[in-house]
Amino acid sequence: MAGGAPRDHEVSLYGDELEPGALVGDWVIESRVHAGVSAWLYRATHFSTRAPAAVKVVRAELNHVPGVLRRFKQEADTLRALRHPHIVEVLEYGELRDGRPWLAMAWLEGESVDRWLTRRGPFSLGEALTVMEELGSALHLAHGLGVLHRDLKAQNVMVLPRAEGFTVKLVDFGIARVEPPEGLTGLTTGGTVLGTPISMAPEQIRGQAVDARTDLYALGVLLYQLLTGTLPFDGASAVEVEEQHLHAPPPRLAGRVRAPPALDDVLQRCLAKTPEARWPDVPTFLDALRAALAPGPPASWAAALYVELRFPDVVDEPSDAALDARDAAMDTALAELEARGWRLALESGNAVLAWHPLSPEPEARGRELDDTRHLAGTVLQRACEVAGANVEVRVYAHAAPIELGEDAQGRPRLLRSELLRLETWASGGTAGQVRLSEAITAR
């Protein structure tokens, strides 16, 4: 196996089910997490760094089944191509000595949506919107790269608690379909029935051509489940569930959930029996969902600055002097923001997100956006002066609608806003420069 062959007295560790202590590449097996149909899933730790991982290993009896091996390798290749904050990260891929492939993924400290629902009940409207937006952004990336998930369901979505709220990650691309990214037609395939009956679209059940709208159907099933705690179609057998997906009208939320009528319309279109009657793509669905839950324009806007300090990629281990320079640069940025009355939303050792409310009056808002651009340049300049050559400074600026609440001290804090979804506006950029979003540059 990778990492060296087991000694004779260790052979018992490497049966079909691996035992604690077995070495998979550089990962030491700790415990079994799940027994899947085609693979075992384990918790493991890295031999040297002790970092945790989820290690997936094909079952011994399926090691020579071409379809299983092909799908397993495809999952590894797909996850490596889909780098996204809401898709589980693949760490390593290899084979055991007996040829069984294995895949190490980031360990997610959380629980699947179905277990979350069992433990705490249905999601609120705001929580369900968060799940849909985060999963939607992940699916939109996948669809743009020619990848269909084809098995989106509550068991394949992990909920990771945060200090405030939660985030989700999409896992298990084992039966994903990969095609050239040629738009909707490039994502179409058919002839094979793969998926789970609880969330399969009618065309998937029939073995017909599937495309991005097939994943949208499953997204609708999940949305209904989030809001009600139950599946839209259920039965005593898989055949009974499939028949309902094929022929039964989608159930309505009315009477089960206190929600705007427009939300029911959005969900009904997700669960339409034919792809042509559904939302054409994920962004269109999300726009309709947001409009249904917040039909009027938000009352408040805010500007935000995100300051990020990095060490150059060529630096493997920063010196004490470099670490001190980074800390000093962060203190300088924080002092400048706080002196201008900006409020902190997120703070870590190498980054800070600060925000400031904007006036509803257009002329005043224009001046405040000018001030934001000027402040971004000032923060960058002063942080760079302190950071020196060993630390890269990047500053991002954006403006968006906000929903406010209060913290324990009664001070205003951001409850929900695009400003908190940093991946949508605070990525990329160039060291030593300010990156302004269109919302900041538009007057």
XYZ file of N, CA, C and O in Angstrom, residues 225-295:
284
model
N -37.937 20.075 2.312
C -37.552 19.333 3.507
C -37.014 20.262 4.596
O -37.305 20.076 5.786
N -36.227 21.270 4.199
C -35.707 22.224 5.166
C -36.836 22.950 5.890
O -36.776 23.168 7.105
N -37.853 23.346 5.141
C -38.921 24.178 5.694
C -39.961 23.386 6.488
O -40.571 23.907 7.418
N -40.185 22.131 6.120
C -41.242 21.341 6.764
C -40.720 20.231 7.663
O -41.465 19.713 8.504
N -39.471 19.823 7.461
C -38.929 18.695 8.203
C -39.293 17.359 7.622
O -38.916 16.311 8.154
N -40.041 17.346 6.506
C -40.440 16.100 5.848
C -40.148 16.202 4.349
O -39.954 17.300 3.807
N -40.161 15.063 3.688
C -39.949 15.035 2.247
C -41.264 15.334 1.520
O -42.343 14.983 2.017
N -41.203 15.935 0.332
C -42.431 16.192 -0.418
C -43.103 14.905 -0.885
O -44.331 14.839 -0.992
N -42.293 13.878 -1.159
C -42.839 12.583 -1.592
C -42.200 11.493 -0.740
O -40.975 11.408 -0.638
N -43.038 10.652 -0.155
C -42.534 9.581 0.707
C -43.433 8.367 0.536
O -44.585 8.483 0.107
N -42.903 7.203 0.847
C -43.692 5.986 0.685
C -43.026 4.802 1.346
O -41.921 4.906 1.887
N -43.696 3.659 1.268
C -43.204 2.449 1.924
C -42.089 1.773 1.139
O -41.383 0.921 1.672
N -41.940 2.132 -0.132
C -40.905 1.506 -0.962
C -40.355 2.523 -1.938
O -40.952 3.585 -2.182
N -39.205 2.193 -2.515
C -38.603 3.079 -3.506
C -39.513 3.244 -4.712
O -39.622 4.345 -5.269
N -40.193 2.178 -5.111
C -41.092 2.238 -6.264
C -42.238 3.210 -5.995
O -42.619 4.007 -6.860
N -42.783 3.172 -4.790
C -43.878 4.069 -4.431
C -43.416 5.533 -4.466
O -44.143 6.410 -4.953
N -42.219 5.787 -3.969
C -41.682 7.148 -3.993
C -41.466 7.601 -5.434
O -41.808 8.736 -5.805
N -40.918 6.735 -6.259
C -40.683 7.078 -7.664
C -41.993 7.401 -8.378
O -42.063 8.340 -9.182
N -43.041 6.632 -8.101
C -44.339 6.887 -8.725
C -44.865 8.271 -8.365
O -45.454 8.973 -9.199
N -44.643 8.693 -7.135
C -45.092 10.025 -6.727
C -44.291 11.115 -7.435
O -44.857 12.127 -7.873
N -42.987 10.919 -7.543
C -42.177 11.886 -8.288
C -42.648 11.999 -9.736
O -42.653 13.087 -10.314
N -43.053 10.875 -10.287
C -43.461 10.863 -11.694
C -44.851 11.465 -11.907
O -45.078 12.165 -12.909
N -45.789 11.236 -10.973
C -47.180 11.555 -11.264
C -47.898 12.441 -10.236
O -48.859 13.125 -10.598
N -47.488 12.421 -8.973
C -48.217 13.170 -7.941
C -47.885 14.662 -8.008
O -46.730 15.032 -8.220
N -48.876 15.525 -7.840
C -48.593 16.964 -7.831
C -47.748 17.334 -6.618
O -47.924 16.754 -5.537
N -46.850 18.273 -6.756
C -46.012 18.673 -5.617
C -46.880 19.239 -4.492
O -47.797 20.023 -4.746
N -46.619 18.864 -3.250
C -47.394 19.415 -2.136
C -47.068 20.898 -1.927
O -45.982 21.357 -2.287
N -48.012 21.623 -1.382
C -47.806 23.050 -1.127
C -47.413 23.278 0.332
O -47.714 22.481 1.218
N -46.751 24.403 0.546
C -46.332 24.762 1.888
C -47.489 25.293 2.732
O -47.452 25.213 3.961
N -48.487 25.868 2.083
C -49.618 26.458 2.792
C -50.216 25.459 3.780
O -50.497 24.309 3.428
N -50.395 25.918 5.017
C -50.923 25.043 6.054
C -49.854 24.313 6.828
O -50.120 23.770 7.905
N -48.642 24.274 6.285
C -47.535 23.598 6.967
C -46.497 24.595 7.469
O -45.859 24.368 8.504
N -46.303 25.664 6.702
C -45.270 26.648 7.030
C -45.842 28.045 6.852
O -46.538 28.310 5.859
N -45.564 28.923 7.781
C -45.959 30.323 7.615
C -44.942 30.991 6.704
O -43.825 31.303 7.101
N -45.325 31.166 5.469
C -44.405 31.692 4.464
C -45.192 32.497 3.441
O -46.389 32.265 3.237
N -44.536 33.432 2.767
C -45.219 34.203 1.717
C -45.733 33.282 0.612
O -45.080 32.291 0.267
N -46.902 33.570 0.055
C -47.436 32.742 -1.040
C -46.465 32.617 -2.209
O -46.424 31.572 -2.875
N -45.670 33.666 -2.426
C -44.724 33.629 -3.543
C -43.688 32.523 -3.367
O -43.168 31.985 -4.352
N -43.383 32.171 -2.123
C -42.412 31.108 -1.871
C -42.954 29.776 -2.380
O -42.200 28.969 -2.940
N -44.244 29.541 -2.196
C -44.858 28.311 -2.711
C -44.741 28.253 -4.230
O -44.483 27.186 -4.810
N -44.920 29.375 -4.890
C -44.806 29.411 -6.349
C -43.392 29.071 -6.805
O -43.197 28.345 -7.786
N -42.400 29.598 -6.083
C -40.999 29.301 -6.409
C -40.745 27.808 -6.276
O -40.118 27.178 -7.146
N -41.238 27.223 -5.191
C -41.017 25.796 -4.933
C -41.741 24.920 -5.947
O -41.202 23.910 -6.424
N -42.969 25.298 -6.301
C -43.731 24.517 -7.279
C -43.007 24.445 -8.618
O -42.990 23.410 -9.281
N -42.378 25.558 -8.997
C -41.659 25.553 -10.269
C -40.404 24.688 -10.189
O -40.031 24.043 -11.177
N -39.764 24.644 -9.036
C -38.615 23.741 -8.855
C -39.029 22.294 -9.077
O -38.283 21.503 -9.668
N -40.213 21.936 -8.568
C -40.654 20.545 -8.568
C -41.554 20.201 -9.758
O -42.271 19.199 -9.728
N -41.494 21.012 -10.788
C -42.262 20.716 -11.996
C -41.823 19.375 -12.582
O -40.654 18.983 -12.488
N -42.753 18.650 -13.207
C -42.469 17.301 -13.709
C -41.540 17.301 -14.927
O -40.858 16.312 -15.182
N -41.536 18.381 -15.695
C -40.675 18.433 -16.880
C -39.600 19.497 -16.688
O -39.848 20.551 -16.074
N -38.397 19.265 -17.188
C -37.324 20.254 -17.043
C -37.689 21.610 -17.628
O -37.307 22.653 -17.077
N -38.433 21.622 -18.727
C -38.782 22.874 -19.398
C -39.626 23.785 -18.518
O -39.622 25.013 -18.679
N -40.367 23.217 -17.570
C -41.249 24.006 -16.707
C -40.536 24.504 -15.454
O -41.121 25.256 -14.680
N -39.289 24.076 -15.251
C -38.554 24.491 -14.052
C -37.771 25.775 -14.295
O -37.707 26.286 -15.419
N -37.137 26.261 -13.227
C -36.225 27.387 -13.378
C -35.090 26.978 -14.305
O -34.583 25.854 -14.220
N -34.657 27.862 -15.192
C -33.654 27.460 -16.183
C -32.261 27.236 -15.618
O -31.478 26.466 -16.168
N -31.936 27.922 -14.512
C -30.608 27.766 -13.928
C -30.647 28.199 -12.472
O -31.643 28.739 -11.978
N -29.549 27.972 -11.768
C -29.494 28.267 -10.334
C -29.631 29.764 -10.039
O -30.393 30.150 -9.147
N -28.910 30.659 -10.733
C -29.058 32.085 -10.407
C -30.487 32.596 -10.547
O -30.949 33.393 -9.720
N -31.211 32.145 -11.560
C -32.603 32.574 -11.740
C -33.469 32.090 -10.583
O -34.330 32.822 -10.072
N -33.247 30.854 -10.171
C -33.969 30.320 -9.012
C -33.681 31.127 -7.752
O -34.602 31.498 -7.002
N -32.407 31.437 -7.504
C -32.049 32.178 -6.296
C -32.624 33.592 -6.316
O -33.070 34.100 -5.277
N -32.626 34.223 -7.470
C -33.220 35.562 -7.565
C -34.701 35.512 -7.195
O -35.208 36.370 -6.465
N -35.403 34.497 -7.708
C -36.831 34.361 -7.403
C -37.051 34.047 -5.929
O -37.998 34.547 -5.308
N -36.180 33.233 -5.353
C -36.311 32.868 -3.943
C -36.100 34.091 -3.053
O -36.861 34.325 -2.101
N -35.076 34.876 -3.356
C -34.831 36.089 -2.568
C -36.014 37.055 -2.677
O -36.429 37.657 -1.690
N -36.528 37.203 -3.880
C -37.655 38.115 -4.090
C -38.891 37.642 -3.325
O -39.652 38.448 -2.780
N -39.091 36.333 -3.267
C -40.254 35.793 -2.560
C -40.151 36.032 -1.060
O -41.163 36.267 -0.388
N -38.946 35.965 -0.535
C -38.765 36.127 0.904
C -38.576 37.583 1.319
O -38.768 37.934 2.475
N -38.164 38.419 0.386
C -37.977 39.843 0.682
C -38.432 40.641 -0.525
O -37.623 41.173 -1.278
N -39.767 40.722 -0.758
C -40.273 41.337 -1.980
C -39.959 42.815 -2.127
O -39.847 43.319 -3.233
